[in-house]
Amino acid sequence: RFLIKGGLAGAAVYVAYDQGLLGSGTEGAEALKKAQETLPPAIQEWTNYLGWEVRAAQLPPTPKFDFSLSDTWNKGVHTVMSALSVAPTRACEYTMEGWKYVKDLVK
């Protein structure tokens, strides 16, 4: 199971890299635009293949995203870096609290 999960994760990362999702914000925006253009025809093709009758009017419109990918990415990077910079201090505090708890139990 571990190998299957690892393979699926690796494939997902490869597809994301191949489609330009791991690049700059403009590359991500282009990939999103490309997906919005290709998704409705692909859904229509699959519904025709499966024999379901779905008219284009019945399909919901593609969502409109009104945010900057680069700003969102930068905010995420800042959050992660902030958490990583505080991690050693927090680990030390939690270790001290743990030792204090153990000492109180032994007494």
PDB file of N, CA and C in Angstrom:
ATOM      1  N   ARG A   1       0.823  -1.197   0.000  1.00  0.00           N
ATOM      2  CA  ARG A   1       0.000   0.000   0.000  1.00  0.00           C
ATOM      3  C   ARG A   1       0.862   1.254   0.000  1.00  0.00           C
ATOM      4  N   PHE A   2       1.964   1.199   0.746  1.00  0.00           N
ATOM      5  CA  PHE A   2       2.849   2.363   0.810  1.00  0.00           C
ATOM      6  C   PHE A   2       3.403   2.699  -0.575  1.00  0.00           C
ATOM      7  N   LEU A   3       3.793   1.686  -1.342  1.00  0.00           N
ATOM      8  CA  LEU A   3       4.339   1.928  -2.674  1.00  0.00           C
ATOM      9  C   LEU A   3       3.274   2.496  -3.611  1.00  0.00           C
ATOM     10  N   ILE A   4       2.049   2.017  -3.481  1.00  0.00           N
ATOM     11  CA  ILE A   4       0.972   2.534  -4.326  1.00  0.00           C
ATOM     12  C   ILE A   4       0.698   3.996  -3.993  1.00  0.00           C
ATOM     13  N   LYS A   5       0.625   4.301  -2.692  1.00  0.00           N
ATOM     14  CA  LYS A   5       0.386   5.688  -2.282  1.00  0.00           C
ATOM     15  C   LYS A   5       1.536   6.585  -2.728  1.00  0.00           C
ATOM     16  N   GLY A   6       2.754   6.096  -2.568  1.00  0.00           N
ATOM     17  CA  GLY A   6       3.912   6.880  -2.998  1.00  0.00           C
ATOM     18  C   GLY A   6       3.907   7.100  -4.500  1.00  0.00           C
ATOM     19  N   GLY A   7       3.530   6.071  -5.249  1.00  0.00           N
ATOM     20  CA  GLY A   7       3.452   6.198  -6.706  1.00  0.00           C
ATOM     21  C   GLY A   7       2.398   7.197  -7.133  1.00  0.00           C
ATOM     22  N   LEU A   8       1.237   7.160  -6.468  1.00  0.00           N
ATOM     23  CA  LEU A   8       0.181   8.115  -6.794  1.00  0.00           C
ATOM     24  C   LEU A   8       0.601   9.536  -6.451  1.00  0.00           C
ATOM     25  N   ALA A   9       1.257   9.710  -5.302  1.00  0.00           N
ATOM     26  CA  ALA A   9       1.728  11.043  -4.920  1.00  0.00           C
ATOM     27  C   ALA A   9       2.771  11.541  -5.911  1.00  0.00           C
ATOM     28  N   GLY A  10       3.687  10.673  -6.301  1.00  0.00           N
ATOM     29  CA  GLY A  10       4.702  11.056  -7.280  1.00  0.00           C
ATOM     30  C   GLY A  10       4.087  11.424  -8.622  1.00  0.00           C
ATOM     31  N   ALA A  11       3.082  10.658  -9.032  1.00  0.00           N
ATOM     32  CA  ALA A  11       2.409  10.955 -10.297  1.00  0.00           C
ATOM     33  C   ALA A  11       1.681  12.291 -10.216  1.00  0.00           C
ATOM     34  N   ALA A  12       1.065  12.574  -9.070  1.00  0.00           N
ATOM     35  CA  ALA A  12       0.358  13.847  -8.912  1.00  0.00           C
ATOM     36  C   ALA A  12       1.335  15.019  -8.979  1.00  0.00           C
ATOM     37  N   VAL A  13       2.489  14.874  -8.340  1.00  0.00           N
ATOM     38  CA  VAL A  13       3.494  15.939  -8.388  1.00  0.00           C
ATOM     39  C   VAL A  13       4.018  16.113  -9.809  1.00  0.00           C
ATOM     40  N   TYR A  14       4.237  14.987 -10.517  1.00  0.00           N
ATOM     41  CA  TYR A  14       4.724  15.070 -11.886  1.00  0.00           C
ATOM     42  C   TYR A  14       3.714  15.786 -12.787  1.00  0.00           C
ATOM     43  N   VAL A  15       2.430  15.427 -12.665  1.00  0.00           N
ATOM     44  CA  VAL A  15       1.403  16.066 -13.486  1.00  0.00           C
ATOM     45  C   VAL A  15       1.319  17.553 -13.157  1.00  0.00           C
ATOM     46  N   ALA A  16       1.375  17.902 -11.874  1.00  0.00           N
ATOM     47  CA  ALA A  16       1.326  19.308 -11.484  1.00  0.00           C
ATOM     48  C   ALA A  16       2.521  20.061 -12.073  1.00  0.00           C
ATOM     49  N   TYR A  17       3.706  19.459 -12.037  1.00  0.00           N
ATOM     50  CA  TYR A  17       4.897  20.090 -12.600  1.00  0.00           C
ATOM     51  C   TYR A  17       4.776  20.200 -14.118  1.00  0.00           C
ATOM     52  N   ASP A  18       4.292  19.136 -14.751  1.00  0.00           N
ATOM     53  CA  ASP A  18       4.174  19.102 -16.199  1.00  0.00           C
ATOM     54  C   ASP A  18       3.184  20.139 -16.703  1.00  0.00           C
ATOM     55  N   GLN A  19       2.118  20.389 -15.953  1.00  0.00           N
ATOM     56  CA  GLN A  19       1.105  21.362 -16.361  1.00  0.00           C
ATOM     57  C   GLN A  19       1.483  22.794 -15.988  1.00  0.00           C
ATOM     58  N   GLY A  20       2.577  22.988 -15.281  1.00  0.00           N
ATOM     59  CA  GLY A  20       3.033  24.334 -14.948  1.00  0.00           C
ATOM     60  C   GLY A  20       2.458  24.872 -13.656  1.00  0.00           C
ATOM     61  N   LEU A  21       1.876  24.002 -12.826  1.00  0.00           N
ATOM     62  CA  LEU A  21       1.284  24.469 -11.575  1.00  0.00           C
ATOM     63  C   LEU A  21       2.323  24.779 -10.514  1.00  0.00           C
ATOM     64  N   LEU A  22       3.530  24.253 -10.645  1.00  0.00           N
ATOM     65  CA  LEU A  22       4.571  24.489  -9.663  1.00  0.00           C
ATOM     66  C   LEU A  22       5.502  25.621 -10.076  1.00  0.00           C
ATOM     67  N   GLY A  23       5.175  26.282 -11.159  1.00  0.00           N
ATOM     68  CA  GLY A  23       6.007  27.375 -11.643  1.00  0.00           C
ATOM     69  C   GLY A  23       5.586  28.693 -11.017  1.00  0.00           C
ATOM     70  N   SER A  24       5.756  29.748 -11.787  1.00  0.00           N
ATOM     71  CA  SER A  24       5.410  31.082 -11.292  1.00  0.00           C
ATOM     72  C   SER A  24       3.894  31.259 -11.276  1.00  0.00           C
ATOM     73  N   GLY A  25       3.447  32.372 -10.734  1.00  0.00           N
ATOM     74  CA  GLY A  25       2.022  32.661 -10.662  1.00  0.00           C
ATOM     75  C   GLY A  25       1.385  32.786 -12.030  1.00  0.00           C
ATOM     76  N   THR A  26       2.116  33.339 -12.989  1.00  0.00           N
ATOM     77  CA  THR A  26       1.549  33.476 -14.333  1.00  0.00           C
ATOM     78  C   THR A  26       1.370  32.117 -14.988  1.00  0.00           C
ATOM     79  N   GLU A  27       2.315  31.202 -14.756  1.00  0.00           N
ATOM     80  CA  GLU A  27       2.178  29.849 -15.302  1.00  0.00           C
ATOM     81  C   GLU A  27       0.985  29.142 -14.678  1.00  0.00           C
ATOM     82  N   GLY A  28       0.767  29.339 -13.379  1.00  0.00           N
ATOM     83  CA  GLY A  28      -0.387  28.748 -12.713  1.00  0.00           C
ATOM     84  C   GLY A  28      -1.690  29.314 -13.242  1.00  0.00           C
ATOM     85  N   ALA A  29      -1.723  30.620 -13.499  1.00  0.00           N
ATOM     86  CA  ALA A  29      -2.927  31.248 -14.047  1.00  0.00           C
ATOM     87  C   ALA A  29      -3.218  30.728 -15.457  1.00  0.00           C
ATOM     88  N   GLU A  30      -2.163  30.525 -16.247  1.00  0.00           N
ATOM     89  CA  GLU A  30      -2.350  29.972 -17.587  1.00  0.00           C
ATOM     90  C   GLU A  30      -2.872  28.541 -17.521  1.00  0.00           C
ATOM     91  N   ALA A  31      -2.373  27.747 -16.569  1.00  0.00           N
ATOM     92  CA  ALA A  31      -2.844  26.370 -16.417  1.00  0.00           C
ATOM     93  C   ALA A  31      -4.308  26.348 -15.994  1.00  0.00           C
ATOM     94  N   LEU A  32      -4.711  27.266 -15.119  1.00  0.00           N
ATOM     95  CA  LEU A  32      -6.103  27.353 -14.691  1.00  0.00           C
ATOM     96  C   LEU A  32      -7.003  27.735 -15.857  1.00  0.00           C
ATOM     97  N   LYS A  33      -6.562  28.686 -16.672  1.00  0.00           N
ATOM     98  CA  LYS A  33      -7.342  29.102 -17.835  1.00  0.00           C
ATOM     99  C   LYS A  33      -7.489  27.945 -18.814  1.00  0.00           C
ATOM    100  N   LYS A  34      -6.413  27.194 -19.002  1.00  0.00           N
ATOM    101  CA  LYS A  34      -6.438  26.038 -19.899  1.00  0.00           C
ATOM    102  C   LYS A  34      -7.413  24.977 -19.385  1.00  0.00           C
ATOM    103  N   ALA A  35      -7.432  24.758 -18.064  1.00  0.00           N
ATOM    104  CA  ALA A  35      -8.349  23.777 -17.481  1.00  0.00           C
ATOM    105  C   ALA A  35      -9.796  24.230 -17.629  1.00  0.00           C
ATOM    106  N   GLN A  36     -10.060  25.526 -17.462  1.00  0.00           N
ATOM    107  CA  GLN A  36     -11.418  26.045 -17.606  1.00  0.00           C
ATOM    108  C   GLN A  36     -11.914  25.911 -19.043  1.00  0.00           C
ATOM    109  N   GLU A  37     -11.011  25.967 -19.997  1.00  0.00           N
ATOM    110  CA  GLU A  37     -11.405  25.833 -21.395  1.00  0.00           C
ATOM    111  C   GLU A  37     -11.637  24.375 -21.781  1.00  0.00           C
ATOM    112  N   THR A  38     -10.898  23.444 -21.189  1.00  0.00           N
ATOM    113  CA  THR A  38     -10.987  22.046 -21.597  1.00  0.00           C
ATOM    114  C   THR A  38     -11.966  21.218 -20.786  1.00  0.00           C
ATOM    115  N   LEU A  39     -12.302  21.633 -19.604  1.00  0.00           N
ATOM    116  CA  LEU A  39     -13.151  20.807 -18.750  1.00  0.00           C
ATOM    117  C   LEU A  39     -14.575  20.625 -19.279  1.00  0.00           C
ATOM    118  N   PRO A  40     -15.314  21.665 -19.654  1.00  0.00           N
ATOM    119  CA  PRO A  40     -16.682  21.438 -20.143  1.00  0.00           C
ATOM    120  C   PRO A  40     -16.768  20.516 -21.367  1.00  0.00           C
ATOM    121  N   PRO A  41     -15.907  20.664 -22.398  1.00  0.00           N
ATOM    122  CA  PRO A  41     -15.981  19.713 -23.515  1.00  0.00           C
ATOM    123  C   PRO A  41     -15.650  18.275 -23.079  1.00  0.00           C
ATOM    124  N   ALA A  42     -14.739  18.121 -22.129  1.00  0.00           N
ATOM    125  CA  ALA A  42     -14.394  16.775 -21.670  1.00  0.00           C
ATOM    126  C   ALA A  42     -15.567  16.135 -20.940  1.00  0.00           C
ATOM    127  N   ILE A  43     -16.260  16.922 -20.116  1.00  0.00           N
ATOM    128  CA  ILE A  43     -17.438  16.399 -19.415  1.00  0.00           C
ATOM    129  C   ILE A  43     -18.518  16.023 -20.420  1.00  0.00           C
ATOM    130  N   GLN A  44     -18.732  16.856 -21.425  1.00  0.00           N
ATOM    131  CA  GLN A  44     -19.733  16.562 -22.455  1.00  0.00           C
ATOM    132  C   GLN A  44     -19.377  15.282 -23.197  1.00  0.00           C
ATOM    133  N   GLU A  45     -18.104  15.103 -23.516  1.00  0.00           N
ATOM    134  CA  GLU A  45     -17.672  13.893 -24.216  1.00  0.00           C
ATOM    135  C   GLU A  45     -17.912  12.645 -23.370  1.00  0.00           C
ATOM    136  N   TRP A  46     -17.598  12.707 -22.073  1.00  0.00           N
ATOM    137  CA  TRP A  46     -17.811  11.549 -21.199  1.00  0.00           C
ATOM    138  C   TRP A  46     -19.296  11.242 -21.029  1.00  0.00           C
ATOM    139  N   THR A  47     -20.122  12.273 -20.913  1.00  0.00           N
ATOM    140  CA  THR A  47     -21.556  12.016 -20.766  1.00  0.00           C
ATOM    141  C   THR A  47     -22.123  11.396 -22.033  1.00  0.00           C
ATOM    142  N   ASN A  48     -21.647  11.830 -23.189  1.00  0.00           N
ATOM    143  CA  ASN A  48     -22.079  11.214 -24.450  1.00  0.00           C
ATOM    144  C   ASN A  48     -21.602   9.766 -24.527  1.00  0.00           C
ATOM    145  N   TYR A  49     -20.387   9.513 -24.083  1.00  0.00           N
ATOM    146  CA  TYR A  49     -19.818   8.159 -24.109  1.00  0.00           C
ATOM    147  C   TYR A  49     -20.599   7.223 -23.187  1.00  0.00           C
ATOM    148  N   LEU A  50     -20.995   7.721 -22.015  1.00  0.00           N
ATOM    149  CA  LEU A  50     -21.715   6.894 -21.056  1.00  0.00           C
ATOM    150  C   LEU A  50     -23.202   6.796 -21.370  1.00  0.00           C
ATOM    151  N   GLY A  51     -23.691   7.570 -22.317  1.00  0.00           N
ATOM    152  CA  GLY A  51     -25.089   7.501 -22.695  1.00  0.00           C
ATOM    153  C   GLY A  51     -25.988   8.399 -21.861  1.00  0.00           C
ATOM    154  N   TRP A  52     -25.418   9.242 -21.066  1.00  0.00           N
ATOM    155  CA  TRP A  52     -26.222  10.175 -20.286  1.00  0.00           C
ATOM    156  C   TRP A  52     -26.538  11.369 -21.167  1.00  0.00           C
ATOM    157  N   GLU A  53     -27.743  11.840 -21.053  1.00  0.00           N
ATOM    158  CA  GLU A  53     -28.101  13.018 -21.826  1.00  0.00           C
ATOM    159  C   GLU A  53     -27.985  14.248 -20.947  1.00  0.00           C
ATOM    160  N   VAL A  54     -26.955  14.985 -21.168  1.00  0.00           N
ATOM    161  CA  VAL A  54     -26.716  16.208 -20.410  1.00  0.00           C
ATOM    162  C   VAL A  54     -26.516  17.328 -21.419  1.00  0.00           C
ATOM    163  N   ARG A  55     -27.344  18.304 -21.312  1.00  0.00           N
ATOM    164  CA  ARG A  55     -27.212  19.451 -22.204  1.00  0.00           C
ATOM    165  C   ARG A  55     -26.224  20.439 -21.587  1.00  0.00           C
ATOM    166  N   ALA A  56     -25.614  21.239 -22.423  1.00  0.00           N
ATOM    167  CA  ALA A  56     -24.628  22.205 -21.935  1.00  0.00           C
ATOM    168  C   ALA A  56     -25.256  23.194 -20.960  1.00  0.00           C
ATOM    169  N   ALA A  57     -26.550  23.463 -21.109  1.00  0.00           N
ATOM    170  CA  ALA A  57     -27.208  24.402 -20.208  1.00  0.00           C
ATOM    171  C   ALA A  57     -27.339  23.825 -18.807  1.00  0.00           C
ATOM    172  N   GLN A  58     -27.325  22.484 -18.689  1.00  0.00           N
ATOM    173  CA  GLN A  58     -27.466  21.850 -17.391  1.00  0.00           C
ATOM    174  C   GLN A  58     -26.157  21.832 -16.612  1.00  0.00           C
ATOM    175  N   LEU A  59     -25.060  21.957 -17.315  1.00  0.00           N
ATOM    176  CA  LEU A  59     -23.765  21.948 -16.635  1.00  0.00           C
ATOM    177  C   LEU A  59     -23.565  23.279 -15.919  1.00  0.00           C
ATOM    178  N   PRO A  60     -23.059  23.235 -14.699  1.00  0.00           N
ATOM    179  CA  PRO A  60     -22.808  24.506 -14.005  1.00  0.00           C
ATOM    180  C   PRO A  60     -21.644  25.238 -14.663  1.00  0.00           C
ATOM    181  N   PRO A  61     -21.677  26.545 -14.607  1.00  0.00           N
ATOM    182  CA  PRO A  61     -20.568  27.289 -15.203  1.00  0.00           C
ATOM    183  C   PRO A  61     -19.285  27.082 -14.390  1.00  0.00           C
ATOM    184  N   THR A  62     -18.174  27.238 -15.063  1.00  0.00           N
ATOM    185  CA  THR A  62     -16.895  27.094 -14.361  1.00  0.00           C
ATOM    186  C   THR A  62     -16.751  28.233 -13.370  1.00  0.00           C
ATOM    187  N   PRO A  63     -16.203  27.947 -12.213  1.00  0.00           N
ATOM    188  CA  PRO A  63     -16.093  29.006 -11.201  1.00  0.00           C
ATOM    189  C   PRO A  63     -15.103  30.091 -11.636  1.00  0.00           C
ATOM    190  N   LYS A  64     -15.398  31.284 -11.262  1.00  0.00           N
ATOM    191  CA  LYS A  64     -14.512  32.414 -11.541  1.00  0.00           C
ATOM    192  C   LYS A  64     -13.699  32.706 -10.286  1.00  0.00           C
ATOM    193  N   PHE A  65     -12.410  32.618 -10.403  1.00  0.00           N
ATOM    194  CA  PHE A  65     -11.528  32.883  -9.276  1.00  0.00           C
ATOM    195  C   PHE A  65     -11.074  34.331  -9.350  1.00  0.00           C
ATOM    196  N   ASP A  66     -11.252  35.027  -8.243  1.00  0.00           N
ATOM    197  CA  ASP A  66     -10.934  36.449  -8.220  1.00  0.00           C
ATOM    198  C   ASP A  66      -9.832  36.729  -7.192  1.00  0.00           C
ATOM    199  N   PHE A  67      -8.725  36.015  -7.303  1.00  0.00           N
ATOM    200  CA  PHE A  67      -7.614  36.241  -6.393  1.00  0.00           C
ATOM    201  C   PHE A  67      -6.312  36.051  -7.142  1.00  0.00           C
ATOM    202  N   SER A  68      -5.281  36.613  -6.601  1.00  0.00           N
ATOM    203  CA  SER A  68      -3.965  36.521  -7.214  1.00  0.00           C
ATOM    204  C   SER A  68      -3.266  35.265  -6.714  1.00  0.00           C
ATOM    205  N   LEU A  69      -2.877  34.413  -7.633  1.00  0.00           N
ATOM    206  CA  LEU A  69      -2.186  33.184  -7.246  1.00  0.00           C
ATOM    207  C   LEU A  69      -0.840  33.488  -6.593  1.00  0.00           C
ATOM    208  N   SER A  70      -0.154  34.500  -7.094  1.00  0.00           N
ATOM    209  CA  SER A  70       1.162  34.805  -6.534  1.00  0.00           C
ATOM    210  C   SER A  70       1.037  35.341  -5.109  1.00  0.00           C
ATOM    211  N   ASP A  71       0.025  36.167  -4.834  1.00  0.00           N
ATOM    212  CA  ASP A  71      -0.170  36.675  -3.475  1.00  0.00           C
ATOM    213  C   ASP A  71      -0.525  35.548  -2.517  1.00  0.00           C
ATOM    214  N   THR A  72      -1.387  34.640  -2.962  1.00  0.00           N
ATOM    215  CA  THR A  72      -1.770  33.504  -2.129  1.00  0.00           C
ATOM    216  C   THR A  72      -0.568  32.616  -1.853  1.00  0.00           C
ATOM    217  N   TRP A  73       0.230  32.361  -2.896  1.00  0.00           N
ATOM    218  CA  TRP A  73       1.427  31.528  -2.737  1.00  0.00           C
ATOM    219  C   TRP A  73       2.389  32.188  -1.751  1.00  0.00           C
ATOM    220  N   ASN A  74       2.626  33.484  -1.910  1.00  0.00           N
ATOM    221  CA  ASN A  74       3.553  34.195  -1.024  1.00  0.00           C
ATOM    222  C   ASN A  74       3.078  34.187   0.418  1.00  0.00           C
ATOM    223  N   LYS A  75       1.768  34.346   0.632  1.00  0.00           N
ATOM    224  CA  LYS A  75       1.232  34.300   1.982  1.00  0.00           C
ATOM    225  C   LYS A  75       1.464  32.919   2.597  1.00  0.00           C
ATOM    226  N   GLY A  76       1.263  31.874   1.812  1.00  0.00           N
ATOM    227  CA  GLY A  76       1.513  30.520   2.297  1.00  0.00           C
ATOM    228  C   GLY A  76       2.973  30.297   2.638  1.00  0.00           C
ATOM    229  N   VAL A  77       3.866  30.798   1.809  1.00  0.00           N
ATOM    230  CA  VAL A  77       5.306  30.655   2.066  1.00  0.00           C
ATOM    231  C   VAL A  77       5.675  31.388   3.352  1.00  0.00           C
ATOM    232  N   HIS A  78       5.155  32.597   3.544  1.00  0.00           N
ATOM    233  CA  HIS A  78       5.437  33.351   4.768  1.00  0.00           C
ATOM    234  C   HIS A  78       4.921  32.621   5.998  1.00  0.00           C
ATOM    235  N   THR A  79       3.729  32.034   5.903  1.00  0.00           N
ATOM    236  CA  THR A  79       3.155  31.305   7.034  1.00  0.00           C
ATOM    237  C   THR A  79       4.004  30.104   7.394  1.00  0.00           C
ATOM    238  N   VAL A  80       4.425  29.342   6.395  1.00  0.00           N
ATOM    239  CA  VAL A  80       5.243  28.155   6.650  1.00  0.00           C
ATOM    240  C   VAL A  80       6.598  28.546   7.223  1.00  0.00           C
ATOM    241  N   MET A  81       7.224  29.561   6.664  1.00  0.00           N
ATOM    242  CA  MET A  81       8.531  29.987   7.170  1.00  0.00           C
ATOM    243  C   MET A  81       8.424  30.522   8.594  1.00  0.00           C
ATOM    244  N   SER A  82       7.344  31.222   8.902  1.00  0.00           N
ATOM    245  CA  SER A  82       7.138  31.713  10.259  1.00  0.00           C
ATOM    246  C   SER A  82       6.997  30.546  11.228  1.00  0.00           C
ATOM    247  N   ALA A  83       6.231  29.542  10.836  1.00  0.00           N
ATOM    248  CA  ALA A  83       6.065  28.367  11.699  1.00  0.00           C
ATOM    249  C   ALA A  83       7.386  27.630  11.880  1.00  0.00           C
ATOM    250  N   LEU A  84       8.173  27.523  10.813  1.00  0.00           N
ATOM    251  CA  LEU A  84       9.465  26.837  10.921  1.00  0.00           C
ATOM    252  C   LEU A  84      10.455  27.620  11.780  1.00  0.00           C
ATOM    253  N   SER A  85      10.391  28.939  11.750  1.00  0.00           N
ATOM    254  CA  SER A  85      11.333  29.724  12.543  1.00  0.00           C
ATOM    255  C   SER A  85      11.008  29.645  14.034  1.00  0.00           C
ATOM    256  N   VAL A  86       9.751  29.418  14.373  1.00  0.00           N
ATOM    257  CA  VAL A  86       9.335  29.336  15.774  1.00  0.00           C
ATOM    258  C   VAL A  86       9.433  27.910  16.297  1.00  0.00           C
ATOM    259  N   ALA A  87       9.539  26.931  15.406  1.00  0.00           N
ATOM    260  CA  ALA A  87       9.510  25.520  15.800  1.00  0.00           C
ATOM    261  C   ALA A  87      10.578  25.138  16.831  1.00  0.00           C
ATOM    262  N   PRO A  88      11.843  25.528  16.705  1.00  0.00           N
ATOM    263  CA  PRO A  88      12.829  25.133  17.715  1.00  0.00           C
ATOM    264  C   PRO A  88      12.506  25.684  19.109  1.00  0.00           C
ATOM    265  N   THR A  89      12.057  26.929  19.169  1.00  0.00           N
ATOM    266  CA  THR A  89      11.696  27.521  20.458  1.00  0.00           C
ATOM    267  C   THR A  89      10.528  26.776  21.080  1.00  0.00           C
ATOM    268  N   ARG A  90       9.515  26.502  20.283  1.00  0.00           N
ATOM    269  CA  ARG A  90       8.349  25.779  20.793  1.00  0.00           C
ATOM    270  C   ARG A  90       8.727  24.371  21.236  1.00  0.00           C
ATOM    271  N   ALA A  91       9.589  23.710  20.471  1.00  0.00           N
ATOM    272  CA  ALA A  91      10.015  22.364  20.853  1.00  0.00           C
ATOM    273  C   ALA A  91      10.739  22.395  22.195  1.00  0.00           C
ATOM    274  N   CYS A  92      11.566  23.397  22.414  1.00  0.00           N
ATOM    275  CA  CYS A  92      12.279  23.542  23.689  1.00  0.00           C
ATOM    276  C   CYS A  92      11.289  23.783  24.821  1.00  0.00           C
ATOM    277  N   GLU A  93      10.306  24.658  24.590  1.00  0.00           N
ATOM    278  CA  GLU A  93       9.303  24.932  25.627  1.00  0.00           C
ATOM    279  C   GLU A  93       8.514  23.677  25.974  1.00  0.00           C
ATOM    280  N   TYR A  94       8.085  22.941  24.964  1.00  0.00           N
ATOM    281  CA  TYR A  94       7.311  21.730  25.212  1.00  0.00           C
ATOM    282  C   TYR A  94       8.152  20.668  25.911  1.00  0.00           C
ATOM    283  N   THR A  95       9.440  20.594  25.579  1.00  0.00           N
ATOM    284  CA  THR A  95      10.318  19.637  26.251  1.00  0.00           C
ATOM    285  C   THR A  95      10.460  19.993  27.728  1.00  0.00           C
ATOM    286  N   MET A  96      10.630  21.289  28.022  1.00  0.00           N
ATOM    287  CA  MET A  96      10.740  21.719  29.423  1.00  0.00           C
ATOM    288  C   MET A  96       9.457  21.396  30.190  1.00  0.00           C
ATOM    289  N   GLU A  97       8.309  21.653  29.564  1.00  0.00           N
ATOM    290  CA  GLU A  97       7.042  21.337  30.213  1.00  0.00           C
ATOM    291  C   GLU A  97       6.903  19.838  30.452  1.00  0.00           C
ATOM    292  N   GLY A  98       7.353  19.044  29.500  1.00  0.00           N
ATOM    293  CA  GLY A  98       7.298  17.586  29.648  1.00  0.00           C
ATOM    294  C   GLY A  98       8.164  17.107  30.792  1.00  0.00           C
ATOM    295  N   TRP A  99       9.401  17.623  30.884  1.00  0.00           N
ATOM    296  CA  TRP A  99      10.288  17.236  31.980  1.00  0.00           C
ATOM    297  C   TRP A  99       9.713  17.660  33.324  1.00  0.00           C
ATOM    298  N   LYS A 100       9.143  18.850  33.363  1.00  0.00           N
ATOM    299  CA  LYS A 100       8.536  19.322  34.603  1.00  0.00           C
ATOM    300  C   LYS A 100       7.378  18.410  35.012  1.00  0.00           C
ATOM    301  N   TYR A 101       6.571  18.006  34.065  1.00  0.00           N
ATOM    302  CA  TYR A 101       5.453  17.109  34.346  1.00  0.00           C
ATOM    303  C   TYR A 101       5.951  15.769  34.867  1.00  0.00           C
ATOM    304  N   VAL A 102       6.999  15.225  34.250  1.00  0.00           N
ATOM    305  CA  VAL A 102       7.558  13.937  34.657  1.00  0.00           C
ATOM    306  C   VAL A 102       8.155  14.067  36.071  1.00  0.00           C
ATOM    307  N   LYS A 103       8.872  15.152  36.343  1.00  0.00           N
ATOM    308  CA  LYS A 103       9.441  15.364  37.678  1.00  0.00           C
ATOM    309  C   LYS A 103       8.348  15.449  38.739  1.00  0.00           C
ATOM    310  N   ASP A 104       7.256  16.136  38.404  1.00  0.00           N
ATOM    311  CA  ASP A 104       6.140  16.223  39.358  1.00  0.00           C
ATOM    312  C   ASP A 104       5.507  14.865  39.602  1.00  0.00           C
ATOM    313  N   LEU A 105       5.460  14.032  38.597  1.00  0.00           N
ATOM    314  CA  LEU A 105       4.895  12.693  38.760  1.00  0.00           C
ATOM    315  C   LEU A 105       5.776  11.809  39.649  1.00  0.00           C
ATOM    316  N   VAL A 106       7.100  11.970  39.503  1.00  0.00           N
ATOM    317  CA  VAL A 106       8.060  11.147  40.256  1.00  0.00           C
ATOM    318  C   VAL A 106       8.061  11.525  41.728  1.00  0.00           C
ATOM    319  N   LYS A 107       7.843  12.798  42.062  1.00  0.00           N
ATOM    320  CA  LYS A 107       7.891  13.264  43.438  1.00  0.00           C
ATOM    321  C   LYS A 107       6.883  12.590  44.290  1.00  0.00           C
TER     322      LYS A 107
END
